[in-house]
Amino acid sequence: NNIIIDSITHVTEHMSRRREVLPHLEYEYLGDERKIDPLKSTEEEILDKLKEAETNKAISSAVVNSYTGFSKIIGLEVASRARIDSDRTLASLEENEFKNLYKSLLELIDEIKNGKFKNKIYYDVEKIAEFHVVDLESLRGLEYDEFESPSKMLESVYFKRDKDDRLGQKSQALKKNISNRLSKDRSKLINLEKDLYEAEDREKYRIYGDILSANLFKVGPGYKEITLENFYTEDLEEITIPLDEKLNPQQNAQKFYKKYTKLKNAQEILKSQIDETKTNIAYLESIESQIELADEISDIEYIKSELIEEGFLKRNNKVKSKKKNKSEVEKREYKNFTIYFGKNNRQNDLLTHKMANREDIWLHIKDMPGSHVIINNNGENVPEEVIEYAAEIAAYNSKARNTGSVDVDYTNKKNVKRHPSNKPGLVNYTEFNTILVKSDKNH
């Protein structure tokens, strides 16, 4: 009966001079007087309205501001179909360009009138770039999904957006935690390597001590440095030795010997700490990559659970550890071969060290975090095209996704060993070949 039942937001006369929106008021459609309905207008009216549009406006804006029901994407589409840059103004168009613009506008209106709809979601990489019932030539080249009805399309759009939002919320704190840990470990590695360089350069402190001990009588009180002959060189080159002016010559010599001994003892400890820090960085980078590639909330939960077990996160007693079983690793069939791949470190470990046979083909992106991929060959020779297909899976499920062409290593599983650190997902491998593949193919 055109009576407003209720509204999410109540609008009073003090809030809007145009209309009140309150329960029990009469509803009246308020059109935009500046626009005409392209579905109810004649071709002449449509042309006249386009001619009346502000000539200093961009084409896309002029179309949107002239006709009801048209959004910015339709403005872009009309210009695209006319092969005209949508940012150009109407005033800049030649007569033939204006005719082409008008023609493409009429064609699009005709499609709408006759129900020639294509319910498509367009993707830029994996994100939704646009969705529409009109077949958008302006987005030609993008991946898309087509649906049998607008409702199915909208259901998919908002399901994905909701899922992406929840996934983003779940992963955000985890990303920040890993990013902070990586930052600390990378700084730590720089400092450790500086200390190791000094430790490896320790011999100079022993030489300082020896030369100084042989020339104690030459050192006067309060000296900050002294230049002496270096009897360890053939030409007895001069060497300048820094001194602590507060210490006597004997104490300065002893200080150098102590530093030499300390650095000698520290060298092996530093090497061990550097190896451990590098391993942690490699492991955390693999985790960081998996968080970025996660497309299910359960993937984030499994990663979180693994980090707790590895001691990188504190355990929450309310959260139970979740593990995936063998059947939950990803699987593809291609050219009569079965290809498996993991999407987290647990699955990678399970696949490589439990499920794979010694002669199966094992693949991994070169020098980057990514999935372990297995081609189950059943003792048969694996064709090059199957290896390429599996390599594309390895590239896509890695940190290099959508970066172009990347190298993927492959070898028999028997050449793949656990990393000495025993960190999940980390391995060493030998006797491998390398194949160059595209990283943006989602098989």
Short mmCIF file of C-alpha atoms in Angstrom, two decimals:
data_model
loop_
_atom_site.label_atom_id
_atom_site.label_comp_id
_atom_site.label_asym_id
_atom_site.label_seq_id
_atom_site.Cartn_x
_atom_site.Cartn_y
_atom_site.Cartn_z
CA ASN A 1 0.00 0.00 0.00
CA ASN A 2 3.06 2.27 -0.34
CA ILE A 3 3.24 2.75 3.42
CA ILE A 4 6.67 2.58 5.09
CA ILE A 5 6.64 -0.26 7.62
CA ASP A 6 10.05 0.56 9.06
CA SER A 7 13.63 1.37 8.09
CA ILE A 8 17.07 0.54 9.42
CA THR A 9 17.72 4.27 9.78
CA HIS A 10 14.98 6.72 10.70
CA VAL A 11 15.29 10.04 8.84
CA THR A 12 13.45 13.04 10.27
CA GLU A 13 12.62 16.35 8.59
CA HIS A 14 15.53 17.91 10.49
CA MET A 15 17.92 15.40 8.87
CA SER A 16 16.68 15.65 5.28
CA ARG A 17 14.75 18.38 3.51
CA ARG A 18 14.03 15.99 0.64
CA ARG A 19 12.12 13.30 2.47
CA GLU A 20 11.39 11.75 5.86
CA VAL A 21 11.81 8.02 6.34
CA LEU A 22 9.69 6.95 9.32
CA PRO A 23 7.17 4.17 10.06
CA HIS A 24 3.61 4.77 8.80
CA LEU A 25 4.58 7.52 6.33
CA GLU A 26 3.58 7.16 2.69
CA TYR A 27 6.38 5.93 0.42
CA GLU A 28 6.96 7.84 -2.79
CA TYR A 29 9.66 7.10 -5.32
CA LEU A 30 11.87 10.13 -5.80
CA GLY A 31 13.59 10.02 -9.16
CA ASP A 32 16.54 12.16 -10.17
CA GLU A 33 15.24 14.98 -12.34
CA ARG A 34 18.64 15.31 -13.98
CA LYS A 35 18.42 11.78 -15.40
CA ILE A 36 16.16 9.88 -17.79
CA ASP A 37 15.22 6.20 -17.75
CA PRO A 38 17.08 4.67 -20.71
CA LEU A 39 14.66 1.72 -20.83
CA LYS A 40 11.63 3.97 -21.29
CA SER A 41 13.18 6.63 -23.50
CA THR A 42 13.35 6.87 -27.27
CA GLU A 43 16.66 6.78 -29.12
CA GLU A 44 16.25 10.48 -29.84
CA GLU A 45 15.74 11.27 -26.14
CA ILE A 46 18.78 9.19 -25.23
CA LEU A 47 20.87 11.05 -27.82
CA ASP A 48 19.60 14.46 -26.70
CA LYS A 49 20.42 13.64 -23.08
CA LEU A 50 23.96 12.65 -24.03
CA LYS A 51 24.38 15.90 -25.95
CA GLU A 52 23.10 17.86 -22.94
CA ALA A 53 25.66 16.28 -20.59
CA GLU A 54 28.38 18.51 -19.19
CA THR A 55 31.09 18.54 -21.82
CA ASN A 56 33.91 19.00 -19.31
CA LYS A 57 32.97 15.75 -17.55
CA ALA A 58 34.73 12.46 -18.21
CA ILE A 59 32.76 10.13 -20.49
CA SER A 60 32.12 7.60 -17.70
CA SER A 61 30.74 10.34 -15.40
CA ALA A 62 28.63 11.87 -18.17
CA VAL A 63 26.90 8.53 -18.83
CA VAL A 64 26.27 7.87 -15.13
CA ASN A 65 24.89 11.40 -14.57
CA SER A 66 22.54 11.22 -17.56
CA TYR A 67 20.71 7.91 -17.17
CA THR A 68 19.05 6.24 -14.20
CA GLY A 69 20.21 2.79 -13.14
CA PHE A 70 23.70 3.19 -14.56
CA SER A 71 26.70 2.82 -12.23
CA LYS A 72 30.29 3.86 -12.85
CA ILE A 73 31.17 0.46 -14.29
CA ILE A 74 28.50 0.94 -16.98
CA GLY A 75 29.99 4.33 -17.81
CA LEU A 76 33.38 2.65 -18.21
CA GLU A 77 31.81 -0.15 -20.26
CA VAL A 78 30.12 2.21 -22.75
CA ALA A 79 33.46 4.00 -23.35
CA SER A 80 35.32 0.69 -23.62
CA ARG A 81 32.93 -0.67 -26.25
CA ALA A 82 33.38 2.54 -28.23
CA ARG A 83 37.18 2.06 -27.98
CA ILE A 84 37.53 5.42 -26.22
CA ASP A 85 39.47 6.23 -23.05
CA SER A 86 36.79 6.68 -20.35
CA ASP A 87 38.77 9.54 -18.74
CA ARG A 88 38.42 11.72 -21.82
CA THR A 89 35.83 14.49 -21.70
CA LEU A 90 32.85 14.70 -24.04
CA ALA A 91 34.21 17.99 -25.38
CA SER A 92 37.40 16.22 -26.54
CA LEU A 93 35.55 13.75 -28.80
CA GLU A 94 35.61 13.98 -32.57
CA GLU A 95 32.24 13.63 -34.34
CA ASN A 96 32.89 10.01 -35.32
CA GLU A 97 33.98 9.18 -31.74
CA PHE A 98 30.78 10.69 -30.37
CA LYS A 99 28.77 8.57 -32.82
CA ASN A 100 30.62 5.43 -31.71
CA LEU A 101 29.93 6.31 -28.07
CA TYR A 102 26.22 6.78 -28.76
CA LYS A 103 26.11 3.53 -30.76
CA SER A 104 27.74 1.51 -27.95
CA LEU A 105 25.32 3.09 -25.46
CA LEU A 106 22.30 2.02 -27.56
CA GLU A 107 23.71 -1.51 -27.98
CA LEU A 108 24.14 -1.88 -24.23
CA ILE A 109 20.62 -0.56 -23.52
CA ASP A 110 19.28 -3.03 -26.11
CA GLU A 111 21.04 -5.92 -24.36
CA ILE A 112 19.40 -4.91 -21.08
CA LYS A 113 15.95 -4.53 -22.67
CA ASN A 114 16.19 -7.99 -24.25
CA GLY A 115 17.55 -9.66 -21.13
CA LYS A 116 20.90 -10.64 -22.67
CA PHE A 117 22.50 -11.03 -19.26
CA LYS A 118 25.73 -12.76 -18.25
CA ASN A 119 25.90 -13.16 -14.49
CA LYS A 120 29.64 -12.98 -14.03
CA ILE A 121 32.13 -12.44 -11.21
CA TYR A 122 35.44 -11.10 -12.52
CA TYR A 123 38.66 -11.80 -10.63
CA ASP A 124 41.91 -9.85 -10.47
CA VAL A 125 44.25 -12.63 -9.37
CA GLU A 126 41.98 -14.14 -6.66
CA LYS A 127 40.20 -10.99 -5.52
CA ILE A 128 36.80 -9.97 -6.88
CA ALA A 129 37.38 -7.10 -9.31
CA GLU A 130 33.72 -6.66 -10.29
CA PHE A 131 30.43 -8.53 -10.65
CA HIS A 132 27.57 -7.68 -12.98
CA VAL A 133 24.67 -8.98 -15.04
CA VAL A 134 26.01 -7.13 -18.10
CA ASP A 135 28.79 -8.86 -20.02
CA LEU A 136 31.66 -6.44 -19.35
CA GLU A 137 33.94 -6.18 -22.35
CA SER A 138 36.02 -3.64 -20.41
CA LEU A 139 37.17 -6.50 -18.16
CA ARG A 140 37.92 -8.92 -20.96
CA GLY A 141 41.07 -10.87 -20.13
CA LEU A 142 40.25 -11.31 -16.46
CA GLU A 143 39.31 -14.71 -15.06
CA TYR A 144 35.59 -15.03 -14.33
CA ASP A 145 32.87 -17.35 -13.05
CA GLU A 146 29.46 -17.35 -14.75
CA PHE A 147 26.23 -18.21 -12.90
CA GLU A 148 22.76 -19.28 -13.99
CA SER A 149 21.07 -16.42 -12.12
CA PRO A 150 21.86 -13.08 -10.46
CA SER A 151 20.93 -14.62 -7.11
CA LYS A 152 23.52 -17.37 -7.46
CA MET A 153 26.11 -14.79 -8.46
CA LEU A 154 25.33 -12.53 -5.49
CA GLU A 155 25.33 -15.47 -3.10
CA SER A 156 28.83 -16.38 -4.28
CA VAL A 157 30.07 -12.77 -4.07
CA TYR A 158 28.94 -12.15 -0.52
CA PHE A 159 29.88 -15.62 0.66
CA LYS A 160 33.43 -15.02 -0.60
CA ARG A 161 33.57 -11.52 0.90
CA ASP A 162 32.36 -12.77 4.26
CA LYS A 163 34.79 -15.67 4.15
CA ASP A 164 37.67 -13.38 3.15
CA ASP A 165 36.80 -10.94 5.95
CA ARG A 166 36.75 -13.69 8.58
CA LEU A 167 39.91 -15.23 7.15
CA GLY A 168 41.59 -11.81 7.25
CA GLN A 169 40.58 -11.26 10.86
CA LYS A 170 41.88 -14.70 11.86
CA SER A 171 45.17 -14.31 10.03
CA GLN A 172 45.94 -10.67 10.89
CA ALA A 173 47.18 -11.26 14.45
CA LEU A 174 49.12 -14.33 13.34
CA LYS A 175 50.76 -12.39 10.49
CA LYS A 176 51.81 -9.63 12.88
CA ASN A 177 53.27 -12.13 15.36
CA ILE A 178 55.29 -13.90 12.64
CA SER A 179 56.39 -10.60 11.12
CA ASN A 180 57.69 -9.41 14.51
CA ARG A 181 59.51 -12.71 15.12
CA LEU A 182 61.10 -12.57 11.68
CA SER A 183 62.19 -8.98 12.20
CA LYS A 184 63.85 -9.88 15.51
CA ASP A 185 65.55 -12.98 14.10
CA ARG A 186 66.84 -11.11 11.03
CA SER A 187 68.33 -8.40 13.27
CA LYS A 188 69.76 -11.10 15.53
CA LEU A 189 71.36 -12.82 12.53
CA ILE A 190 73.05 -9.58 11.43
CA ASN A 191 74.51 -9.08 14.92
CA LEU A 192 75.62 -12.71 15.19
CA GLU A 193 77.36 -12.54 11.83
CA LYS A 194 79.14 -9.35 12.89
CA ASP A 195 80.30 -11.09 16.06
CA LEU A 196 81.43 -14.12 14.05
CA TYR A 197 83.41 -11.91 11.67
CA GLU A 198 85.17 -10.38 14.67
CA ALA A 199 85.75 -13.85 16.14
CA GLU A 200 87.27 -15.06 12.88
CA ASP A 201 89.44 -11.93 12.84
CA ARG A 202 90.65 -12.70 16.39
CA GLU A 203 94.23 -13.46 15.33
CA LYS A 204 95.04 -9.75 15.28
CA TYR A 205 94.45 -9.54 19.05
CA ARG A 206 97.02 -12.29 19.70
CA ILE A 207 99.47 -10.46 17.41
CA TYR A 208 98.78 -7.18 19.27
CA GLY A 209 99.53 -8.97 22.55
CA ASP A 210 102.75 -10.58 21.29
CA ILE A 211 104.16 -7.39 19.73
CA LEU A 212 103.19 -5.29 22.73
CA SER A 213 104.73 -7.83 25.15
CA ALA A 214 108.00 -7.67 23.20
CA ASN A 215 108.04 -3.85 23.34
CA LEU A 216 106.74 -3.06 26.84
CA PHE A 217 109.63 -0.67 27.49
CA LYS A 218 108.56 1.54 24.56
CA VAL A 219 105.08 2.25 25.93
CA GLY A 220 104.85 5.40 27.97
CA PRO A 221 102.12 6.24 30.53
CA GLY A 222 98.83 7.50 29.11
CA TYR A 223 99.47 6.24 25.56
CA LYS A 224 96.23 5.82 23.51
CA GLU A 225 98.06 3.92 20.75
CA ILE A 226 101.55 2.97 19.67
CA THR A 227 103.11 2.14 16.29
CA LEU A 228 105.60 -0.77 16.33
CA GLU A 229 107.28 -3.17 13.90
CA ASN A 230 105.20 -6.25 13.15
CA PHE A 231 107.69 -9.11 13.38
CA TYR A 232 105.10 -11.48 11.91
CA THR A 233 105.55 -9.88 8.48
CA GLU A 234 108.59 -10.37 6.25
CA ASP A 235 109.26 -6.66 5.79
CA LEU A 236 108.61 -5.79 9.44
CA GLU A 237 105.76 -3.51 8.40
CA GLU A 238 104.62 -1.05 11.01
CA ILE A 239 101.40 -1.75 12.88
CA THR A 240 99.42 0.66 15.06
CA ILE A 241 98.08 -0.93 18.24
CA PRO A 242 95.18 0.76 20.11
CA LEU A 243 95.74 1.04 23.89
CA ASP A 244 93.66 1.69 26.97
CA GLU A 245 95.37 4.72 28.53
CA LYS A 246 94.13 3.69 31.98
CA LEU A 247 96.05 0.38 31.84
CA ASN A 248 99.80 -0.22 32.00
CA PRO A 249 101.58 -2.00 29.08
CA GLN A 250 101.37 -5.49 30.69
CA GLN A 251 97.65 -5.06 31.40
CA ASN A 252 97.01 -3.93 27.79
CA ALA A 253 98.81 -7.03 26.49
CA GLN A 254 96.79 -9.29 28.83
CA LYS A 255 93.60 -7.60 27.66
CA PHE A 256 94.40 -8.56 24.05
CA TYR A 257 95.18 -12.18 25.01
CA LYS A 258 91.92 -12.47 26.95
CA LYS A 259 89.92 -11.07 24.02
CA TYR A 260 91.66 -13.52 21.66
CA THR A 261 90.78 -16.48 23.92
CA LYS A 262 87.19 -15.28 24.38
CA LEU A 263 86.64 -14.91 20.63
CA LYS A 264 88.23 -18.30 19.96
CA ASN A 265 85.80 -19.95 22.38
CA ALA A 266 82.88 -17.92 21.03
CA GLN A 267 83.39 -18.91 17.41
CA GLU A 268 81.78 -22.35 17.61
CA ILE A 269 78.92 -21.05 19.77
CA LEU A 270 78.28 -18.24 17.27
CA LYS A 271 78.27 -20.68 14.34
CA SER A 272 75.71 -22.83 16.14
CA GLN A 273 73.55 -19.80 16.97
CA ILE A 274 73.74 -18.56 13.38
CA ASP A 275 72.64 -21.96 12.03
CA GLU A 276 69.76 -22.06 14.51
CA THR A 277 68.67 -18.50 13.66
CA LYS A 278 68.82 -19.17 9.91
CA THR A 279 66.70 -22.28 10.40
CA ASN A 280 64.14 -20.31 12.42
CA ILE A 281 64.00 -17.64 9.72
CA ALA A 282 63.48 -20.26 6.97
CA TYR A 283 60.77 -21.93 9.04
CA LEU A 284 58.97 -18.66 9.87
CA GLU A 285 59.17 -17.55 6.23
CA SER A 286 57.44 -20.80 5.25
CA ILE A 287 54.76 -20.11 7.86
CA GLU A 288 54.38 -16.52 6.62
CA SER A 289 53.89 -17.82 3.08
CA GLN A 290 51.30 -20.38 4.21
CA ILE A 291 49.31 -17.68 6.03
CA GLU A 292 49.30 -15.57 2.85
CA LEU A 293 48.13 -18.53 0.75
CA ALA A 294 45.53 -19.82 3.24
CA ASP A 295 42.03 -19.85 1.74
CA GLU A 296 40.20 -21.57 4.60
CA ILE A 297 39.86 -20.58 8.26
CA SER A 298 40.82 -24.16 9.16
CA ASP A 299 44.19 -23.60 7.41
CA ILE A 300 44.91 -20.73 9.83
CA GLU A 301 43.89 -22.89 12.80
CA TYR A 302 46.27 -25.68 11.73
CA ILE A 303 49.12 -23.20 11.32
CA LYS A 304 48.39 -21.70 14.73
CA SER A 305 48.33 -25.16 16.29
CA GLU A 306 51.70 -26.01 14.70
CA LEU A 307 53.26 -22.78 16.00
CA ILE A 308 52.08 -23.67 19.51
CA GLU A 309 53.66 -27.12 19.26
CA GLU A 310 56.92 -25.61 17.99
CA GLY A 311 56.99 -23.15 20.88
CA PHE A 312 56.48 -19.97 18.85
CA LEU A 313 53.07 -19.28 20.41
CA LYS A 314 51.74 -19.79 23.92
CA ARG A 315 49.26 -22.61 24.30
CA ASN A 316 45.66 -21.72 24.98
CA ASN A 317 44.16 -24.55 27.00
CA LYS A 318 40.79 -23.93 25.38
CA VAL A 319 42.20 -24.59 21.92
CA LYS A 320 42.70 -28.23 21.01
CA SER A 321 45.42 -29.27 18.62
CA LYS A 322 44.08 -30.06 15.16
CA LYS A 323 45.79 -32.42 12.79
CA LYS A 324 44.95 -33.36 9.24
CA ASN A 325 45.04 -36.99 8.28
CA LYS A 326 46.40 -38.54 5.10
CA SER A 327 43.17 -38.15 3.14
CA GLU A 328 43.17 -34.39 3.66
CA VAL A 329 46.27 -33.54 1.63
CA GLU A 330 45.31 -32.03 -1.73
CA LYS A 331 45.05 -34.35 -4.70
CA ARG A 332 44.88 -33.96 -8.50
CA GLU A 333 44.58 -36.51 -11.32
CA TYR A 334 46.40 -35.76 -14.58
CA LYS A 335 47.25 -38.00 -17.54
CA ASN A 336 46.64 -41.14 -15.43
CA PHE A 337 49.02 -39.93 -12.69
CA THR A 338 48.00 -38.93 -9.17
CA ILE A 339 49.59 -35.74 -7.83
CA TYR A 340 49.50 -34.81 -4.14
CA PHE A 341 50.49 -31.56 -2.45
CA GLY A 342 50.45 -30.12 1.05
CA LYS A 343 49.11 -26.73 2.10
CA ASN A 344 50.84 -26.52 5.47
CA ASN A 345 53.98 -27.94 7.10
CA ARG A 346 52.19 -30.86 8.70
CA GLN A 347 50.76 -31.96 5.39
CA ASN A 348 54.14 -31.43 3.70
CA ASP A 349 55.84 -33.63 6.32
CA LEU A 350 53.14 -36.27 6.12
CA LEU A 351 53.27 -36.34 2.34
CA THR A 352 57.06 -36.39 1.94
CA HIS A 353 58.08 -38.61 4.84
CA LYS A 354 55.10 -40.95 5.26
CA MET A 355 52.98 -41.17 2.11
CA ALA A 356 55.52 -40.90 -0.74
CA ASN A 357 57.41 -43.88 -2.10
CA ARG A 358 61.18 -43.71 -2.65
CA GLU A 359 60.89 -43.51 -6.44
CA ASP A 360 58.03 -40.99 -6.55
CA ILE A 361 58.82 -37.57 -8.03
CA TRP A 362 59.13 -34.82 -5.40
CA LEU A 363 58.83 -31.15 -6.43
CA HIS A 364 59.35 -27.81 -4.67
CA ILE A 365 59.79 -24.22 -5.79
CA LYS A 366 63.46 -23.23 -5.85
CA ASP A 367 64.83 -21.28 -2.87
CA MET A 368 61.44 -20.15 -1.57
CA PRO A 369 58.76 -21.34 0.86
CA GLY A 370 56.09 -23.47 -0.78
CA SER A 371 54.19 -26.75 -0.95
CA HIS A 372 55.78 -30.17 -1.22
CA VAL A 373 54.38 -31.86 -4.33
CA ILE A 374 54.50 -35.59 -5.07
CA ILE A 375 53.84 -37.39 -8.37
CA ASN A 376 52.89 -40.97 -7.57
CA ASN A 377 54.57 -42.74 -10.49
CA ASN A 378 53.92 -46.40 -9.56
CA GLY A 379 57.31 -47.27 -11.02
CA GLU A 380 56.49 -45.75 -14.43
CA ASN A 381 58.38 -43.06 -16.32
CA VAL A 382 56.72 -39.69 -15.79
CA PRO A 383 56.20 -37.66 -19.01
CA GLU A 384 57.57 -34.12 -19.18
CA GLU A 385 54.04 -32.65 -19.42
CA VAL A 386 53.05 -34.31 -16.11
CA ILE A 387 56.17 -32.94 -14.41
CA GLU A 388 55.35 -29.49 -15.81
CA TYR A 389 51.76 -29.73 -14.54
CA ALA A 390 52.96 -30.74 -11.05
CA ALA A 391 55.61 -27.99 -11.13
CA GLU A 392 52.88 -25.43 -11.84
CA ILE A 393 51.06 -26.68 -8.73
CA ALA A 394 54.26 -26.22 -6.71
CA ALA A 395 54.76 -22.71 -8.12
CA TYR A 396 51.15 -21.62 -7.55
CA ASN A 397 51.15 -22.90 -3.97
CA SER A 398 54.24 -20.93 -3.03
CA LYS A 399 55.42 -17.46 -2.11
CA ALA A 400 56.05 -16.85 -5.83
CA ARG A 401 52.38 -17.11 -6.84
CA ASN A 402 51.57 -14.69 -9.68
CA THR A 403 55.14 -13.41 -10.01
CA GLY A 404 55.61 -14.77 -13.54
CA SER A 405 57.93 -17.60 -14.54
CA VAL A 406 59.76 -19.38 -11.71
CA ASP A 407 62.14 -22.33 -11.25
CA VAL A 408 60.86 -25.52 -9.64
CA ASP A 409 63.24 -28.29 -8.54
CA TYR A 410 62.31 -31.95 -8.83
CA THR A 411 63.96 -35.22 -7.83
CA ASN A 412 63.11 -38.69 -6.60
CA LYS A 413 61.75 -38.69 -3.08
CA LYS A 414 64.66 -40.87 -1.93
CA ASN A 415 66.93 -37.82 -2.42
CA VAL A 416 64.92 -35.74 0.05
CA LYS A 417 65.98 -35.79 3.72
CA ARG A 418 64.66 -34.10 6.83
CA HIS A 419 66.44 -30.89 7.80
CA PRO A 420 68.83 -31.43 10.74
CA SER A 421 66.74 -29.01 12.82
CA ASN A 422 63.74 -31.33 12.41
CA LYS A 423 61.53 -28.27 11.91
CA PRO A 424 58.23 -29.17 10.16
CA GLY A 425 58.31 -28.71 6.41
CA LEU A 426 62.07 -28.07 6.16
CA VAL A 427 64.13 -30.51 4.07
CA ASN A 428 67.42 -30.88 2.24
CA TYR A 429 67.55 -32.50 -1.20
CA THR A 430 70.17 -33.53 -3.76
CA GLU A 431 70.50 -34.76 -7.35
CA PHE A 432 67.67 -32.60 -8.65
CA ASN A 433 66.63 -31.13 -12.00
CA THR A 434 64.99 -27.75 -12.51
CA ILE A 435 62.06 -26.73 -14.71
CA LEU A 436 60.84 -23.21 -15.54
CA VAL A 437 57.04 -22.80 -15.30
CA LYS A 438 54.34 -20.14 -14.91
CA SER A 439 53.38 -19.47 -11.30
CA ASP A 440 49.81 -18.27 -11.86
CA LYS A 441 48.14 -21.49 -13.03
CA ASN A 442 45.67 -22.78 -10.45
CA HIS A 443 45.15 -26.46 -11.31
#
